[in-house]
CSV table of C-alpha atoms in Angstrom, one decimal:
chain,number,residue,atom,x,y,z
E,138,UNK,CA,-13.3,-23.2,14.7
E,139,UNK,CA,-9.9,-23.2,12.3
E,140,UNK,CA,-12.3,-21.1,9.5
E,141,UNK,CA,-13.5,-18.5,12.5
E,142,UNK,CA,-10.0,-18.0,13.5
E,143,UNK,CA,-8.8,-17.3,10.2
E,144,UNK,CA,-11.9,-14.9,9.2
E,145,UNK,CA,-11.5,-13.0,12.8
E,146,UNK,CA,-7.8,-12.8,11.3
E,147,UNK,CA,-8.5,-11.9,7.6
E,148,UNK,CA,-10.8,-9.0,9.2
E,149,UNK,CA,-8.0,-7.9,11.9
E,150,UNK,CA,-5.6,-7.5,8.6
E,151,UNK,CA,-8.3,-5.7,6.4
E,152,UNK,CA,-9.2,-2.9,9.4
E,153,UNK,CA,-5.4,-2.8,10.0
E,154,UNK,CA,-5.0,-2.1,6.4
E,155,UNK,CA,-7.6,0.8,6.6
E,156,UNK,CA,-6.7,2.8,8.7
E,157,UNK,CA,-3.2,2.7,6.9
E,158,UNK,CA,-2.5,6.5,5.8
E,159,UNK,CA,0.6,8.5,5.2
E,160,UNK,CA,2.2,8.8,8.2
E,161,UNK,CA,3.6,12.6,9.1
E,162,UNK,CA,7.1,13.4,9.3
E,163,UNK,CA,8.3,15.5,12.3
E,164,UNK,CA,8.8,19.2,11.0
E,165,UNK,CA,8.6,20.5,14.8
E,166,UNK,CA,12.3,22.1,15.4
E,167,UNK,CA,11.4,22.8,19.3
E,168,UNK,CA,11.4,19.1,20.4
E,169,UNK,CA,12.7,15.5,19.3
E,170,UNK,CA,10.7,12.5,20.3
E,171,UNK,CA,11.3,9.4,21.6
E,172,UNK,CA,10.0,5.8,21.8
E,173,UNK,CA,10.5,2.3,22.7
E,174,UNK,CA,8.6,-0.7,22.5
E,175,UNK,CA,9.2,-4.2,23.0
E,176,UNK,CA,7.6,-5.4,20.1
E,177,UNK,CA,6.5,-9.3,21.6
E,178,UNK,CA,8.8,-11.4,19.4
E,179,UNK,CA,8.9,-9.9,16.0
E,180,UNK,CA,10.2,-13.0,14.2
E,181,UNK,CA,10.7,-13.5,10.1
E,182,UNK,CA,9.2,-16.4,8.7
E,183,UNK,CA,12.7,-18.2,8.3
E,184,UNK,CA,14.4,-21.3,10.6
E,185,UNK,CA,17.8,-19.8,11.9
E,186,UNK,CA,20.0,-23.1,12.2
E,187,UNK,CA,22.2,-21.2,14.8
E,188,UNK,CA,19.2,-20.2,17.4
E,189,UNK,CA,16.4,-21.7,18.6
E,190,UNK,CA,13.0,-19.9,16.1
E,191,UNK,CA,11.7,-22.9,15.3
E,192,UNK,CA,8.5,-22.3,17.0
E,193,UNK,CA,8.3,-18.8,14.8
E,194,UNK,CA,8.1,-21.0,11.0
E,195,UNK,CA,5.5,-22.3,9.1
E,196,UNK,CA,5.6,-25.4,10.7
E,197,UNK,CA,6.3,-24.7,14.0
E,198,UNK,CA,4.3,-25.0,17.1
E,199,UNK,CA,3.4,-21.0,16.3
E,200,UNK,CA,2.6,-21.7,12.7
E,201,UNK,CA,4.3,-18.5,11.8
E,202,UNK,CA,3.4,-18.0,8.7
E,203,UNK,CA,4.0,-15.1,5.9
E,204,UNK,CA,0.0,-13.5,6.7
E,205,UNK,CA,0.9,-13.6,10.4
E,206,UNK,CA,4.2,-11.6,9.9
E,207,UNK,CA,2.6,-9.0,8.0
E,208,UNK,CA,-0.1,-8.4,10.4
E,209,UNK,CA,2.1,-8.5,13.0
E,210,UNK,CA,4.5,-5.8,11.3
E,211,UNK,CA,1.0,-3.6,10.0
E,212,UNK,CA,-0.4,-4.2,14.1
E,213,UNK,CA,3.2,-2.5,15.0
E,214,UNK,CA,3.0,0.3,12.9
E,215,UNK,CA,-0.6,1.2,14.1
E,216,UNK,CA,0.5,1.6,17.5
E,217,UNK,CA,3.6,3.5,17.0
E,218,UNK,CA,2.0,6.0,14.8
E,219,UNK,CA,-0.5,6.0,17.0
E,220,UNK,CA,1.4,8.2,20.2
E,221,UNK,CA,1.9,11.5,18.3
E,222,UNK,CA,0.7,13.4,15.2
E,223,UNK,CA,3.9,12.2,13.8
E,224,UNK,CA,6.2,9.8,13.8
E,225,UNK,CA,8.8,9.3,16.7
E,226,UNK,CA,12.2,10.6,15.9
E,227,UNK,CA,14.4,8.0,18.1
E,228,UNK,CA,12.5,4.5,18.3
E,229,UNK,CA,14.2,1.9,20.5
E,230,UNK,CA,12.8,-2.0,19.8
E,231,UNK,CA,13.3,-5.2,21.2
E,232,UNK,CA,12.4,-8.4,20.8
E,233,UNK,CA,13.4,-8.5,17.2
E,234,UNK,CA,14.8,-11.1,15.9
E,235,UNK,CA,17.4,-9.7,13.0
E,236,UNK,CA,17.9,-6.9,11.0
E,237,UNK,CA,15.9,-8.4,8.6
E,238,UNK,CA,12.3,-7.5,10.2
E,239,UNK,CA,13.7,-4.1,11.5
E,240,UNK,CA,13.7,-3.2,7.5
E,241,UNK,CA,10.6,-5.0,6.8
E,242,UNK,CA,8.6,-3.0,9.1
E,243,UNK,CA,10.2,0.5,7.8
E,244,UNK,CA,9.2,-0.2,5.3
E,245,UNK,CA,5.9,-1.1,5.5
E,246,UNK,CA,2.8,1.0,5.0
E,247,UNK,CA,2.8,3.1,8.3
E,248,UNK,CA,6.5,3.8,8.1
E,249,UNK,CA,6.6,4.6,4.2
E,250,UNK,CA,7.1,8.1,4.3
E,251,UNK,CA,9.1,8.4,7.7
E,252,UNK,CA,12.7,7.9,6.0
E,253,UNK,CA,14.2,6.0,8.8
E,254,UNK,CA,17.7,4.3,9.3
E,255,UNK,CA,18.4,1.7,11.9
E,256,UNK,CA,21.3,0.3,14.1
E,257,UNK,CA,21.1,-3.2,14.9
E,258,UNK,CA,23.9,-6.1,16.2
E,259,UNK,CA,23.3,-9.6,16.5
E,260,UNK,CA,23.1,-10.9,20.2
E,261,UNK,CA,24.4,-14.1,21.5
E,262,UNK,CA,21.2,-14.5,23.1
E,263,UNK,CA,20.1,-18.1,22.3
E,264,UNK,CA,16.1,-17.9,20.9
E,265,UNK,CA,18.3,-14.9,18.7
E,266,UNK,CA,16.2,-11.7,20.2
E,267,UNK,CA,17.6,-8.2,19.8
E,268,UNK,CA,17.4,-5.2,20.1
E,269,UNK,CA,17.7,-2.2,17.4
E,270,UNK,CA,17.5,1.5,17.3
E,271,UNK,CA,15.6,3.1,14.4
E,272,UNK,CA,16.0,6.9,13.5
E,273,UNK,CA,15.3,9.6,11.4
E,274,UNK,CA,18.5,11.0,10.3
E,275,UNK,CA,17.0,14.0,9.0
E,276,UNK,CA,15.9,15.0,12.4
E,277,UNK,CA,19.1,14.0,14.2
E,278,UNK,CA,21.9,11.3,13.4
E,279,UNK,CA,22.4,8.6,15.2
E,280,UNK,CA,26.0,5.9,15.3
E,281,UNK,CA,26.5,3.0,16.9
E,282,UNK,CA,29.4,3.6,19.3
E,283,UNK,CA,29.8,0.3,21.5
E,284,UNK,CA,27.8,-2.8,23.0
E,285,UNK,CA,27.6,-4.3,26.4
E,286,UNK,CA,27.9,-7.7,26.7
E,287,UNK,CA,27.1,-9.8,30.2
E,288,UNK,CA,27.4,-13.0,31.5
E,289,UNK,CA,24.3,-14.4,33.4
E,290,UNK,CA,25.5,-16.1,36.5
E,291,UNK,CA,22.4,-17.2,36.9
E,292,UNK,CA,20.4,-20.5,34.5
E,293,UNK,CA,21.5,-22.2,32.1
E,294,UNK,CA,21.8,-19.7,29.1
E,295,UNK,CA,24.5,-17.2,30.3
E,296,UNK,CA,24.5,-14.9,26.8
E,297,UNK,CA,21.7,-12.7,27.0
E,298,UNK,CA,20.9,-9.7,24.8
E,299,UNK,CA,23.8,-7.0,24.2
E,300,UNK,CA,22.5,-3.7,25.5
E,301,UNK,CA,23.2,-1.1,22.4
E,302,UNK,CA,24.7,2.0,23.4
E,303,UNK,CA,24.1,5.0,20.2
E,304,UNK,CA,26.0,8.2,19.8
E,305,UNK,CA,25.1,11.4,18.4
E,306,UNK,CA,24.8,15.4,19.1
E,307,UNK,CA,21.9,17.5,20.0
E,308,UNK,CA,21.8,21.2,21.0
E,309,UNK,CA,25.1,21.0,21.0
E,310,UNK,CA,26.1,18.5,23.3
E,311,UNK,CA,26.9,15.1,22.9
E,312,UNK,CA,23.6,12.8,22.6
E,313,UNK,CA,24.4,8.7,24.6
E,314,UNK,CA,21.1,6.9,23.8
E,315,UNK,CA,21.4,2.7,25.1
E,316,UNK,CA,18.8,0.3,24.2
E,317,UNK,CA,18.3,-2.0,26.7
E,318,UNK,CA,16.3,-5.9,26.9
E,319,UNK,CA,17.6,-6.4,30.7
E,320,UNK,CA,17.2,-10.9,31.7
E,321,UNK,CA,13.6,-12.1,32.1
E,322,UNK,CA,13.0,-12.5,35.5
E,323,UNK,CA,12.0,-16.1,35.0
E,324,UNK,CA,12.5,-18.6,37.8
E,325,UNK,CA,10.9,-15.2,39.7
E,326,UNK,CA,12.4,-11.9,40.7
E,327,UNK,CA,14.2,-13.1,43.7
E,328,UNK,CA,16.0,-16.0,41.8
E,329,UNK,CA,17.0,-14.0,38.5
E,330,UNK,CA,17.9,-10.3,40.5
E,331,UNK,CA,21.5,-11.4,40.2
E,332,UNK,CA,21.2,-11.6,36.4
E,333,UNK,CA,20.0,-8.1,36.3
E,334,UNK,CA,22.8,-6.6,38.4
E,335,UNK,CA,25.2,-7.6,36.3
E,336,UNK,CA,24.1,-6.3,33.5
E,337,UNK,CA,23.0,-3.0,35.5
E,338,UNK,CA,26.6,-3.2,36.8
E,339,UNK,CA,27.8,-3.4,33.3
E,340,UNK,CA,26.3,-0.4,31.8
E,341,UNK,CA,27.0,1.5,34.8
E,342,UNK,CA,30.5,1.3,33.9
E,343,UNK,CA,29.6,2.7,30.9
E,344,UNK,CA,27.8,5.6,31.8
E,345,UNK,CA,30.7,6.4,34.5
E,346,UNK,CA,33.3,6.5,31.6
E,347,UNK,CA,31.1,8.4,29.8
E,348,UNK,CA,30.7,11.3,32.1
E,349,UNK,CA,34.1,10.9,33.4
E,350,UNK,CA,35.2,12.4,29.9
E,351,UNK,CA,32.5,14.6,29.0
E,352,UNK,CA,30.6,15.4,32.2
E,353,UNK,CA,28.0,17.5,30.2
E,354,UNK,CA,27.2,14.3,28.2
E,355,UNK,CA,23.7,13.9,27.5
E,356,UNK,CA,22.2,10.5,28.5
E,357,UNK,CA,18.9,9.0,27.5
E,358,UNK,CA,18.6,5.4,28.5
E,359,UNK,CA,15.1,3.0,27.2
E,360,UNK,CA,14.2,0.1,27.6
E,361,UNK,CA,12.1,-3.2,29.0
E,362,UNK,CA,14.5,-3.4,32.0
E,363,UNK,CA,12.3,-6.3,33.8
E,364,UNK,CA,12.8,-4.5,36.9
E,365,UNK,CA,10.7,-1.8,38.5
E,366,UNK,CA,11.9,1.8,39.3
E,367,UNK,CA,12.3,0.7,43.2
E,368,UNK,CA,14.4,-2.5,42.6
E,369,UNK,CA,18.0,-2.9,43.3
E,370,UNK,CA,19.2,-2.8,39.6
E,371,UNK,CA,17.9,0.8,39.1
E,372,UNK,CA,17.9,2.5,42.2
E,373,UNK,CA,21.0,1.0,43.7
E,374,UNK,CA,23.0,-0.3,40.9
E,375,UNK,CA,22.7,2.2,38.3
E,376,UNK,CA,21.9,4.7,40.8
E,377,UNK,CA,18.7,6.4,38.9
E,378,UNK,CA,16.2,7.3,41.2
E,379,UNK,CA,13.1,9.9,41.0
E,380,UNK,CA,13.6,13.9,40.3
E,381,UNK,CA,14.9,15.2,43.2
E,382,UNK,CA,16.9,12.5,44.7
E,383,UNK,CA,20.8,12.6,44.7
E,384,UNK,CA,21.3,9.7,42.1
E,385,UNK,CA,23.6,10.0,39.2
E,386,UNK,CA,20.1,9.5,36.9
E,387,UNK,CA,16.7,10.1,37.1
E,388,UNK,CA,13.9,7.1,36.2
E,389,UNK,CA,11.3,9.3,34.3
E,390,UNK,CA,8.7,6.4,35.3
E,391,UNK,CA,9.3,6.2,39.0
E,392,UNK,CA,6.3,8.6,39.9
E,393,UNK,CA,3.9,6.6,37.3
E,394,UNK,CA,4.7,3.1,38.8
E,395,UNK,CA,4.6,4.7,42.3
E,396,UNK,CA,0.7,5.8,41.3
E,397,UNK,CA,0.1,2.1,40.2
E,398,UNK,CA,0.7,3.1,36.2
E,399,UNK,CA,2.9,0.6,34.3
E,400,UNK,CA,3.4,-0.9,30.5
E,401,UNK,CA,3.1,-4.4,31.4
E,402,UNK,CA,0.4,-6.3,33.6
E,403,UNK,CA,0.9,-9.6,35.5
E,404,UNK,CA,-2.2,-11.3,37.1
E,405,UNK,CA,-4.0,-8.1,37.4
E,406,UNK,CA,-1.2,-5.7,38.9
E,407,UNK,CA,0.6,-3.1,36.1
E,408,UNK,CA,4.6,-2.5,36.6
E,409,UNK,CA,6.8,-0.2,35.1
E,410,UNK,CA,9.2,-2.7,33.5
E,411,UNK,CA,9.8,-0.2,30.4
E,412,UNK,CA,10.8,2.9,31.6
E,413,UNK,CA,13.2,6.1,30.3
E,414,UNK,CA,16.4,6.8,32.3
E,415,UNK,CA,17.8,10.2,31.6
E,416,UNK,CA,20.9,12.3,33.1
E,417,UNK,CA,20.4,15.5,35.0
E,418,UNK,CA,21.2,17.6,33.1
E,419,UNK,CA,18.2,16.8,30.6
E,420,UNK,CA,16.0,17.2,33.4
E,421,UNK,CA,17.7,20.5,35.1
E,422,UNK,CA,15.4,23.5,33.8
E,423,UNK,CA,18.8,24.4,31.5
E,424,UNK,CA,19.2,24.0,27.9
E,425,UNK,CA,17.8,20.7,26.0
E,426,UNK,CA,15.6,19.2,28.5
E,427,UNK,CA,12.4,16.2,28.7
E,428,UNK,CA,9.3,17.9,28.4
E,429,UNK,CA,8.0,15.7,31.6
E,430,UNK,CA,4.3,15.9,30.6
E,431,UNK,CA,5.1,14.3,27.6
E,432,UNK,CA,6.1,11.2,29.0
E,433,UNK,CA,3.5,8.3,29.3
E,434,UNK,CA,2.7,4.4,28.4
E,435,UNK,CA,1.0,4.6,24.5
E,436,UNK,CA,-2.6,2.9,25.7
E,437,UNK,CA,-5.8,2.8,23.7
E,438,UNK,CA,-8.3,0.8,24.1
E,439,UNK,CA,-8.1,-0.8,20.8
E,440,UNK,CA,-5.1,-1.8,22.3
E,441,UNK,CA,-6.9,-3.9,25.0
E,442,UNK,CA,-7.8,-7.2,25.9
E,443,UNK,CA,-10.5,-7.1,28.7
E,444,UNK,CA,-10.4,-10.3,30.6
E,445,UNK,CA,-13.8,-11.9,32.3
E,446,UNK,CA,-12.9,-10.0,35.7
E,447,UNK,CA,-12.5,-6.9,34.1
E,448,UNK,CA,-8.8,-6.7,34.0
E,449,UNK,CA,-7.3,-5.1,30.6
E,450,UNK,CA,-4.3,-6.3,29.9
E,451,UNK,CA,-2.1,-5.0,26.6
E,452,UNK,CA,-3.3,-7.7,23.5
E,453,UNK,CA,-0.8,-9.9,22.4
E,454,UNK,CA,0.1,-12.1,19.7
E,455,UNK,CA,0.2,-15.0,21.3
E,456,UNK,CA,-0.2,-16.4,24.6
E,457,UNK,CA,1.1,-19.5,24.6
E,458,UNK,CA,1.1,-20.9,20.9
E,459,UNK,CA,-3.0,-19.4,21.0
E,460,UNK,CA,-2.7,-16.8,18.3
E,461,UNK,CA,-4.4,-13.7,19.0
E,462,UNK,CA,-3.3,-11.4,16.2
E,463,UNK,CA,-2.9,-8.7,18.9
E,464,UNK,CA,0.1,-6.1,18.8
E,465,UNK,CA,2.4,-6.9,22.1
E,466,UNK,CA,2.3,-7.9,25.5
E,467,UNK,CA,3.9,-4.5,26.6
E,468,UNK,CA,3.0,-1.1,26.1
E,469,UNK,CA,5.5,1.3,24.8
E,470,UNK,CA,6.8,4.4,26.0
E,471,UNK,CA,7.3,7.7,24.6
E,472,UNK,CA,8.7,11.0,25.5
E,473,UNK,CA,9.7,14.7,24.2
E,474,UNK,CA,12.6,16.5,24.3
E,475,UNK,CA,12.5,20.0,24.1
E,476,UNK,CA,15.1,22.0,22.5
């Protein structure tokens, strides 16, 4: 069994490999493009002594090993380069666990030729997930301009992930781009809510002195929010609701989860847990605005595991410590702005 594992592995690697070709660089000056993608645990090969990766070495329950990483990281680049005829200008990750595999999968094959630069910060989380923004600073330039830290009053891990708030300009304007890895809704979404609306409360803040200094501030927020368009966090908290309502943002994925479309699937059911939160003014009809038929959930079917009932659900790298040599458990997001 060990020896058709590995083969089903070493073939996974040698189609991934194939298909690897120099990846196109934007040279569109109407739009910008935009992804995110929680990249299921994107972990170096390394023990960190100061979180808990253990299960993501060599010898840990995982067995994490060097071949794994680079499939994982050639897996990544497939799908990413797989949403556009180019690569996307703005790409929001999480679940990485340094800055370390941010570079590595730069510069790996699918990126080669994309010339990107990344933000990343260290969270206090404990397993020592992040997130990072990569960017092409020839198509716009990005710099990190604060963090958001919360404390969970929920469980017994209270640092969670730092939500990374980037600043830059475009058409003109000022450009506020946060990354955001919002609590896991473990213990079920009842029990954790609380630890979402603090963080939501948190970045809310934010955004409020933001505009109240530069009300024509341009706001793009992404991320795997572990909340739904309709739930508190979003709709009440952060006040983002669908185009149309009076809300101080609009959720660019309400009308897709409303319709039954999401990036991530539990028992059978897709939600729109990753979503794109953007300010009116990007969605008004005026100036730089979201070209709103661009925005969708990146899904092929190579992309797919199809379960015995016929339920597809995104293929992952592991579920539980089976390794599947998939890509992630979520599907990512992408968008276009136009100029």
């Amino acid at each position: 069994m060990q020896r058709l594992i590995l083969l089903a592995v070493f073939i996974c690697s040698f189609l991934a490999c194939s298909d690897v070709r120099p990846t196109a660089i934007n040279e569109d000056d109407s739009s910008i493009s935009l992804m995110f993608y929680n990249v299921e645990n994107l972990f170096d090969t390394v023990d960190d002594p100061d979180t808990y990766d253990e299960e993501f070495t060599p010898t840990g329950s995982k067995e994490w090993t060097e071949e794994r990483y680079q499939h994982k990281l050639s897996q990544l680049g497939k799908v990413i380069a797989s949403a556009d005829s180019h690569m996307p200008d703005i790409l929001g990750l999480c679940e990485v666990e340094n800055a370390t595999v941010v570079q590595d999968l730069i510069e790996s094959a699918w990126f080669k030729k994309a010339g990107y630069d990344f933000l990343h910060v260290d969270s206090p989380d404990g397993r020592g997930i992040d997130v990072a923004l990569i960017y092409n600073p020839d198509r716009i330039e990005l710099s990190l301009a604060s963090t958001i830290q919360s404390k969970l009053p929920v469980g017994d891990r209270p640092n969670t992930r730092l939500v990374m708030h980037a600043e830059g300009e475009f058409e003109g304007k000022a450009l506020h781009v946060f990354v955001n890895h919002w609590p896991s809704r473990h213990g079920g979404q009842e029990h954790s809510e609380p630890n979402r609306l603090t963080v939501a409360y948190n970045v809310r803040q934010k955004i409020d002195e933001i505009l109240e200094k530069d009300p024509e501030a341009q706001i793009v927020m992404m991320g795997d929010f572990n909340d739904h368009p309709n739930n508190k966090s979003l709709m009440e908290v952060l006040s983002a609701g669908k185009k149309g309502d009076r809300k101080l943002l609009v959720n660019l994925m309400w009308e897709k989860h409303k319709s039954g479309l999401g990036s991530y699937n539990y028992k059978g059911d897709w939600g729109a847990l990753d979503q794109f939160i953007v300010s009116q003014n990007l969605v008004d009809g005026e100036g730089a605005d979201v070209d709103e038929s661009t925005v969708e959930f990146v899904k092929h079917d190579w992309m797919m595991y199809v379960n015995d009932k016929g339920e597809a659900y995104p293929s992952r790298t592991y579920g539980g410590k089976n390794y599947y040599a998939g890509f992630s458990d979520h599907l990512p997001i992408f968008m276009k702005i136009n100029r």
